[in-house]
PDB file of C-alpha atoms and ligand atoms in Angstrom:
ATOM      1  CA  UNK A  10     -10.346 -18.135 -27.253  1.00 54.00           C
ATOM      2  CA  UNK A  11      -9.793 -20.800 -24.184  1.00 66.00           C
ATOM      3  CA  UNK A  12     -12.818 -22.421 -25.486  1.00 63.00           C
ATOM      4  CA  UNK A  13     -11.396 -22.466 -29.094  1.00 59.00           C
ATOM      5  CA  UNK A  14      -8.213 -24.115 -27.815  1.00 63.00           C
ATOM      6  CA  UNK A  15      -9.510 -26.962 -24.939  1.00 65.00           C
ATOM      7  CA  UNK A  16     -12.687 -27.848 -27.692  1.00 64.00           C
ATOM      8  CA  UNK A  17     -10.777 -27.526 -30.673  1.00 65.00           C
ATOM      9  CA  UNK A  18      -7.091 -26.900 -31.125  1.00 65.00           C
ATOM     10  CA  UNK A  19      -6.112 -28.944 -28.078  1.00 67.00           C
ATOM     11  CA  UNK A  20      -7.490 -31.612 -29.964  1.00 64.00           C
ATOM     12  CA  UNK A  21      -5.790 -31.591 -33.376  1.00 63.00           C
ATOM     13  CA  UNK A  22      -3.835 -34.464 -34.716  1.00 61.00           C
ATOM     14  CA  UNK A  23       0.091 -34.423 -35.603  1.00 62.00           C
ATOM     15  CA  UNK A  24      -0.688 -34.307 -39.224  1.00 55.00           C
ATOM     16  CA  UNK A  25      -3.322 -31.177 -38.307  1.00 57.00           C
ATOM     17  CA  UNK A  26      -0.553 -29.630 -36.632  1.00 52.00           C
ATOM     18  CA  UNK A  27       1.986 -29.863 -39.035  1.00 54.00           C
ATOM     19  CA  UNK A  28      -0.060 -28.834 -41.832  1.00 52.00           C
ATOM     20  CA  UNK A  29      -0.997 -25.517 -39.943  1.00 51.00           C
ATOM     21  CA  UNK A  30       2.694 -25.132 -39.148  1.00 49.00           C
ATOM     22  CA  UNK A  31       3.669 -25.178 -42.615  1.00 48.00           C
ATOM     23  CA  UNK A  32       0.866 -22.734 -43.741  1.00 52.00           C
ATOM     24  CA  UNK A  33       1.628 -20.060 -41.295  1.00 49.00           C
ATOM     25  CA  UNK A  34       5.713 -20.512 -41.518  1.00 48.00           C
ATOM     26  CA  UNK A  35       7.967 -20.010 -38.248  1.00 45.00           C
ATOM     27  CA  UNK A  36       6.694 -18.943 -35.269  1.00 46.00           C
ATOM     28  CA  UNK A  37       8.328 -15.564 -34.451  1.00 47.00           C
ATOM     29  CA  UNK A  38       7.177 -15.524 -30.661  1.00 52.00           C
ATOM     30  CA  UNK A  39      10.413 -14.252 -29.793  1.00 60.00           C
ATOM     31  CA  UNK A  40      11.770 -11.227 -31.951  1.00 64.00           C
ATOM     32  CA  UNK A  41      14.340  -8.587 -31.620  1.00 70.00           C
ATOM     33  CA  UNK A  42      13.225  -4.913 -31.544  1.00 73.00           C
ATOM     34  CA  UNK A  43      12.073  -3.946 -35.103  1.00 75.00           C
ATOM     35  CA  UNK A  44      14.400  -2.092 -37.152  1.00 77.00           C
ATOM     36  CA  UNK A  45      14.510   1.663 -36.638  1.00 82.00           C
ATOM     37  CA  UNK A  46      13.030   1.678 -32.951  1.00 89.00           C
ATOM     38  CA  UNK A  47      15.088   2.661 -30.218  1.00 93.00           C
ATOM     39  CA  UNK A  48      13.820   2.065 -26.523  1.00 95.00           C
ATOM     40  CA  UNK A  49      13.394   4.814 -24.590  1.00 96.00           C
ATOM     41  CA  UNK A  50      16.008   6.028 -22.356  1.00 96.00           C
ATOM     42  CA  UNK A  51      15.785   3.910 -18.637  1.00 94.00           C
ATOM     43  CA  UNK A  52      16.355   7.507 -17.203  1.00 96.00           C
ATOM     44  CA  UNK A  53      12.919   8.408 -18.552  1.00 97.00           C
ATOM     45  CA  UNK A  54      10.743   9.638 -15.944  1.00 97.00           C
ATOM     46  CA  UNK A  55       7.675   6.811 -17.287  1.00 97.00           C
ATOM     47  CA  UNK A  56      10.317   4.246 -17.264  1.00 98.00           C
ATOM     48  CA  UNK A  57      11.304   4.772 -13.778  1.00 98.00           C
ATOM     49  CA  UNK A  58       8.098   4.779 -12.719  1.00 98.00           C
ATOM     50  CA  UNK A  59       7.087   1.761 -14.864  1.00 98.00           C
ATOM     51  CA  UNK A  60       9.655  -0.093 -13.305  1.00 98.00           C
ATOM     52  CA  UNK A  61       9.297   0.454  -9.749  1.00 98.00           C
ATOM     53  CA  UNK A  62       5.237  -0.867 -10.493  1.00 98.00           C
ATOM     54  CA  UNK A  63       6.881  -3.803 -12.449  1.00 98.00           C
ATOM     55  CA  UNK A  64       9.066  -5.028  -9.907  1.00 98.00           C
ATOM     56  CA  UNK A  65       6.061  -4.634  -7.124  1.00 98.00           C
ATOM     57  CA  UNK A  66       3.601  -6.085  -9.519  1.00 98.00           C
ATOM     58  CA  UNK A  67       4.799  -7.889 -11.900  1.00 98.00           C
ATOM     59  CA  UNK A  68       8.052  -9.457 -10.984  1.00 98.00           C
ATOM     60  CA  UNK A  69       6.822 -12.446  -9.097  1.00 97.00           C
ATOM     61  CA  UNK A  70       5.647 -14.128 -12.143  1.00 97.00           C
ATOM     62  CA  UNK A  71       7.265 -12.712 -15.179  1.00 98.00           C
ATOM     63  CA  UNK A  72      10.688 -12.277 -13.321  1.00 98.00           C
ATOM     64  CA  UNK A  73      13.182  -9.326 -13.006  1.00 98.00           C
ATOM     65  CA  UNK A  74      15.000  -9.855 -16.317  1.00 97.00           C
ATOM     66  CA  UNK A  75      11.591 -10.603 -18.520  1.00 98.00           C
ATOM     67  CA  UNK A  76      12.451 -13.955 -19.058  1.00 97.00           C
ATOM     68  CA  UNK A  77       9.397 -15.705 -17.279  1.00 96.00           C
ATOM     69  CA  UNK A  78       9.202 -19.306 -16.376  1.00 94.00           C
ATOM     70  CA  UNK A  79       8.750 -21.806 -19.601  1.00 92.00           C
ATOM     71  CA  UNK A  80       5.661 -23.174 -19.792  1.00 85.00           C
ATOM     72  CA  UNK A  81       4.095 -21.125 -16.667  1.00 88.00           C
ATOM     73  CA  UNK A  82       4.749 -17.600 -17.224  1.00 93.00           C
ATOM     74  CA  UNK A  83       5.483 -15.776 -20.530  1.00 93.00           C
ATOM     75  CA  UNK A  84       8.474 -14.151 -21.478  1.00 96.00           C
ATOM     76  CA  UNK A  85       8.094 -10.653 -22.108  1.00 97.00           C
ATOM     77  CA  UNK A  86      11.746  -9.613 -23.534  1.00 97.00           C
ATOM     78  CA  UNK A  87      11.584 -10.024 -26.915  1.00 95.00           C
ATOM     79  CA  UNK A  88       7.455 -10.631 -27.025  1.00 95.00           C
ATOM     80  CA  UNK A  89       6.254  -9.846 -30.031  1.00 93.00           C
ATOM     81  CA  UNK A  90       2.739  -8.901 -28.461  1.00 94.00           C
ATOM     82  CA  UNK A  91       4.261  -6.661 -25.842  1.00 97.00           C
ATOM     83  CA  UNK A  92       6.469  -4.857 -28.782  1.00 96.00           C
ATOM     84  CA  UNK A  93       3.096  -4.273 -31.380  1.00 95.00           C
ATOM     85  CA  UNK A  94       3.321  -0.662 -32.715  1.00 94.00           C
ATOM     86  CA  UNK A  95      -0.406  -0.596 -31.122  1.00 96.00           C
ATOM     87  CA  UNK A  96      -0.772  -1.008 -27.393  1.00 97.00           C
ATOM     88  CA  UNK A  97      -4.001  -2.127 -27.053  1.00 97.00           C
ATOM     89  CA  UNK A  98      -3.582  -5.598 -26.421  1.00 96.00           C
ATOM     90  CA  UNK A  99      -1.038  -5.547 -23.952  1.00 97.00           C
ATOM     91  CA  UNK A 100      -3.081  -2.726 -21.839  1.00 98.00           C
ATOM     92  CA  UNK A 101      -6.174  -4.955 -22.319  1.00 97.00           C
ATOM     93  CA  UNK A 102      -4.091  -7.712 -20.616  1.00 97.00           C
ATOM     94  CA  UNK A 103      -2.785  -5.496 -17.983  1.00 98.00           C
ATOM     95  CA  UNK A 104      -6.156  -4.201 -17.053  1.00 97.00           C
ATOM     96  CA  UNK A 105      -8.156  -7.413 -17.488  1.00 96.00           C
ATOM     97  CA  UNK A 106      -5.814 -10.155 -17.219  1.00 95.00           C
ATOM     98  CA  UNK A 107      -5.709 -13.655 -19.060  1.00 91.00           C
ATOM     99  CA  UNK A 108      -6.459 -16.952 -18.651  1.00 81.00           C
ATOM    100  CA  UNK A 109      -4.413 -19.618 -20.737  1.00 72.00           C
ATOM    101  CA  UNK A 110      -6.584 -22.253 -21.953  1.00 70.00           C
ATOM    102  CA  UNK A 111      -6.720 -25.491 -20.307  1.00 72.00           C
ATOM    103  CA  UNK A 112      -5.353 -28.764 -22.697  1.00 74.00           C
ATOM    104  CA  UNK A 113      -4.380 -32.244 -21.828  1.00 77.00           C
ATOM    105  CA  UNK A 114      -0.306 -31.051 -22.578  1.00 74.00           C
ATOM    106  CA  UNK A 115      -0.496 -28.358 -20.254  1.00 68.00           C
ATOM    107  CA  UNK A 116      -3.143 -28.897 -17.727  1.00 70.00           C
ATOM    108  CA  UNK A 117      -2.031 -25.878 -15.014  1.00 70.00           C
ATOM    109  CA  UNK A 118      -3.690 -23.458 -17.166  1.00 74.00           C
ATOM    110  CA  UNK A 119      -2.032 -20.744 -15.492  1.00 82.00           C
ATOM    111  CA  UNK A 120      -3.717 -17.453 -15.260  1.00 90.00           C
ATOM    112  CA  UNK A 121      -2.940 -13.462 -15.162  1.00 94.00           C
ATOM    113  CA  UNK A 122      -4.705 -11.595 -12.869  1.00 95.00           C
ATOM    114  CA  UNK A 123      -6.297  -8.202 -13.795  1.00 96.00           C
ATOM    115  CA  UNK A 124      -5.024  -5.066 -12.671  1.00 97.00           C
ATOM    116  CA  UNK A 125      -7.099  -2.757 -13.619  1.00 96.00           C
ATOM    117  CA  UNK A 126      -8.588  -2.086 -10.306  1.00 96.00           C
ATOM    118  CA  UNK A 127      -5.326  -1.631  -8.504  1.00 96.00           C
ATOM    119  CA  UNK A 128      -3.681   0.366 -11.262  1.00 98.00           C
ATOM    120  CA  UNK A 129      -4.804   3.914 -12.012  1.00 98.00           C
ATOM    121  CA  UNK A 130      -4.067   4.889 -15.820  1.00 98.00           C
ATOM    122  CA  UNK A 131      -1.084   6.491 -15.328  1.00 98.00           C
ATOM    123  CA  UNK A 132       0.170   3.818 -13.660  1.00 98.00           C
ATOM    124  CA  UNK A 133      -1.021   1.071 -16.219  1.00 98.00           C
ATOM    125  CA  UNK A 134       0.598   3.504 -18.953  1.00 98.00           C
ATOM    126  CA  UNK A 135       3.705   3.522 -17.309  1.00 98.00           C
ATOM    127  CA  UNK A 136       4.373  -0.178 -16.548  1.00 98.00           C
ATOM    128  CA  UNK A 137       3.246  -0.996 -19.865  1.00 98.00           C
ATOM    129  CA  UNK A 138       5.584   1.755 -21.300  1.00 98.00           C
ATOM    130  CA  UNK A 139       8.317  -0.022 -19.063  1.00 98.00           C
ATOM    131  CA  UNK A 140       7.651  -3.586 -20.703  1.00 98.00           C
ATOM    132  CA  UNK A 141       7.813  -2.299 -23.796  1.00 98.00           C
ATOM    133  CA  UNK A 142      11.177  -0.542 -23.803  1.00 98.00           C
ATOM    134  CA  UNK A 143      12.801  -2.673 -21.215  1.00 97.00           C
ATOM    135  CA  UNK A 144      15.419  -5.890 -21.792  1.00 97.00           C
ATOM    136  CA  UNK A 145      16.195  -4.405 -25.473  1.00 95.00           C
ATOM    137  CA  UNK A 146      12.484  -4.213 -26.233  1.00 96.00           C
ATOM    138  CA  UNK A 147      11.396  -1.238 -28.006  1.00 96.00           C
ATOM    139  CA  UNK A 148       7.569   0.097 -28.822  1.00 96.00           C
ATOM    140  CA  UNK A 149       6.109   3.480 -28.750  1.00 97.00           C
ATOM    141  CA  UNK A 150       5.315   4.772 -25.220  1.00 97.00           C
ATOM    142  CA  UNK A 151       1.705   4.536 -23.767  1.00 98.00           C
ATOM    143  CA  UNK A 152      -0.348   7.307 -22.860  1.00 98.00           C
ATOM    144  CA  UNK A 153      -2.731   7.660 -19.808  1.00 98.00           C
ATOM    145  CA  UNK A 154      -5.145   8.762 -22.365  1.00 98.00           C
ATOM    146  CA  UNK A 155      -4.641   5.359 -23.942  1.00 98.00           C
ATOM    147  CA  UNK A 156      -5.359   3.340 -20.595  1.00 98.00           C
ATOM    148  CA  UNK A 157      -8.243   5.484 -19.986  1.00 98.00           C
ATOM    149  CA  UNK A 158      -9.766   4.792 -23.544  1.00 97.00           C
ATOM    150  CA  UNK A 159      -9.181   0.598 -22.983  1.00 97.00           C
ATOM    151  CA  UNK A 160     -10.622   0.936 -19.747  1.00 96.00           C
ATOM    152  CA  UNK A 161     -13.826   2.578 -21.123  1.00 96.00           C
ATOM    153  CA  UNK A 162     -14.127   0.005 -23.821  1.00 95.00           C
ATOM    154  CA  UNK A 163     -13.723  -2.735 -21.229  1.00 94.00           C
ATOM    155  CA  UNK A 164     -16.720  -1.158 -18.676  1.00 90.00           C
ATOM    156  CA  UNK A 165     -18.788  -0.953 -21.962  1.00 83.00           C
ATOM    157  CA  UNK A 166     -17.874  -4.462 -23.552  1.00 73.00           C
ATOM    158  CA  UNK A 167     -16.134  -7.085 -20.464  1.00 60.00           C
TER     159      UNK A 167
HETATM  160  C1  HEC B 201       0.231 -14.414 -10.807  1.00 74.10           C
HETATM  161  C2  HEC B 201       1.438 -14.118 -12.296  1.00 74.10           C
HETATM  162  C3  HEC B 201       0.955 -13.278 -12.892  1.00 74.10           C
HETATM  163  C4  HEC B 201       1.374 -11.650 -12.150  1.00 74.10           C
HETATM  164  C5  HEC B 201       1.747 -11.148 -10.995  1.00 74.10           C
HETATM  165  C6  HEC B 201       1.380 -11.031 -13.712  1.00 74.10           C
HETATM  166  N1  HEC B 201       1.566 -11.527 -14.811  1.00 74.10           N
HETATM  167 FE1  HEC B 201       1.698 -11.525 -16.851  1.00 74.10          FE
HETATM  168  N2  HEC B 201       0.895 -13.266 -17.458  1.00 74.10           N
HETATM  169  C7  HEC B 201       0.790 -14.120 -16.275  1.00 74.10           C
HETATM  170  C8  HEC B 201       0.255 -15.474 -17.213  1.00 74.10           C
HETATM  171  C9  HEC B 201       0.020 -16.469 -16.607  1.00 74.10           C
HETATM  172  C10 HEC B 201       0.212 -15.079 -18.428  1.00 74.10           C
HETATM  173  C11 HEC B 201      -0.280 -15.943 -19.770  1.00 74.10           C
HETATM  174  C12 HEC B 201      -1.689 -15.686 -19.791  1.00 74.10           C
HETATM  175  C13 HEC B 201      -1.598 -16.648 -21.182  1.00 74.10           C
HETATM  176  O1  HEC B 201      -1.278 -17.432 -21.361  1.00 74.10           O
HETATM  177  O2  HEC B 201      -2.829 -16.727 -21.556  1.00 74.10           O
HETATM  178  C14 HEC B 201       0.445 -13.436 -18.713  1.00 74.10           C
HETATM  179  C15 HEC B 201       0.699 -12.938 -19.721  1.00 74.10           C
HETATM  180  C16 HEC B 201       1.083 -11.649 -19.894  1.00 74.10           C
HETATM  181  C17 HEC B 201       1.178 -10.751 -21.311  1.00 74.10           C
HETATM  182  C18 HEC B 201       0.913 -11.264 -22.554  1.00 74.10           C
HETATM  183  C19 HEC B 201       2.384 -11.816 -23.157  1.00 74.10           C
HETATM  184  C20 HEC B 201       1.899 -12.444 -24.378  1.00 74.10           C
HETATM  185  O3  HEC B 201       3.339 -12.624 -24.987  1.00 74.10           O
HETATM  186  O4  HEC B 201       1.663 -12.977 -24.771  1.00 74.10           O
HETATM  187  C21 HEC B 201       1.791  -9.321 -20.849  1.00 74.10           C
HETATM  188  C22 HEC B 201       1.931  -8.524 -21.705  1.00 74.10           C
HETATM  189  C23 HEC B 201       1.554  -9.450 -18.880  1.00 74.10           C
HETATM  190  N3  HEC B 201       1.220 -10.717 -18.699  1.00 74.10           N
HETATM  191  C24 HEC B 201       2.021  -8.246 -18.598  1.00 74.10           C
HETATM  192  C25 HEC B 201       2.228  -8.171 -17.322  1.00 74.10           C
HETATM  193  C26 HEC B 201       2.317  -7.170 -16.641  1.00 74.10           C
HETATM  194  C27 HEC B 201       2.810  -5.924 -16.779  1.00 74.10           C
HETATM  195  C28 HEC B 201       2.533  -7.355 -14.963  1.00 74.10           C
HETATM  196  C29 HEC B 201       2.669  -6.437 -13.586  1.00 74.10           C
HETATM  197  C30 HEC B 201       1.479  -5.245 -13.723  1.00 74.10           C
HETATM  198  C31 HEC B 201       1.939  -8.724 -14.879  1.00 74.10           C
HETATM  199  N4  HEC B 201       1.633  -9.262 -16.018  1.00 74.10           N
HETATM  200  C32 HEC B 201       1.704  -9.660 -13.647  1.00 74.10           C
HETATM  201  C33 HEC B 201       1.102 -14.123 -15.235  1.00 74.10           C
HETATM  202  C34 HEC B 201       1.012 -13.127 -14.374  1.00 74.10           C
END
């Protein structure tokens, strides 16, 4: 993906970008919790465990309130990616890490470290469950088995 950005989309002209934006409609990177969903209670054991891990491992970049740092660390509160029905993308980011693409406008290219080797399946599931249900977010809880399955996929196809 980084290559697509570095060698292609970052080089698009203003008219190209406008045409794509018109085609795609308004970006909805920040959304309220999907209607009909309620967040897990903060007292839920998975939320408590997830919060402890978040404060220890994630807060330094994504901040206590999940707001992140503009142009550096993405906002998790209100993130559509984080609140997707399926947890695959978020689990992959947490276990494998991710690097933003380099562009002339954003040359810093911040990266997210992999946590797969530092968190076991229970811990990865708990922290993922937490970010999906904190700060007004709401999305289905993530089970340890989901984390184990994603770990297996990444091992087979890194
Ligand atoms: C060293 C800083 C750092 C730490 C620590 C960190 N992250 Fe990240 N995280 C990032 C960066 C940078 C990105 C964006 C990378 C990109 O743009 O591709 C990111 C992206 C994400 C995303 C994708 C967000 C989206 O909307 O696309 C999620 C989810 C996430 N991090 C969760 C976590 C969790 C959970 C932890 C703790 C286990 C954590 N991060 C720890 C820096 C960090």
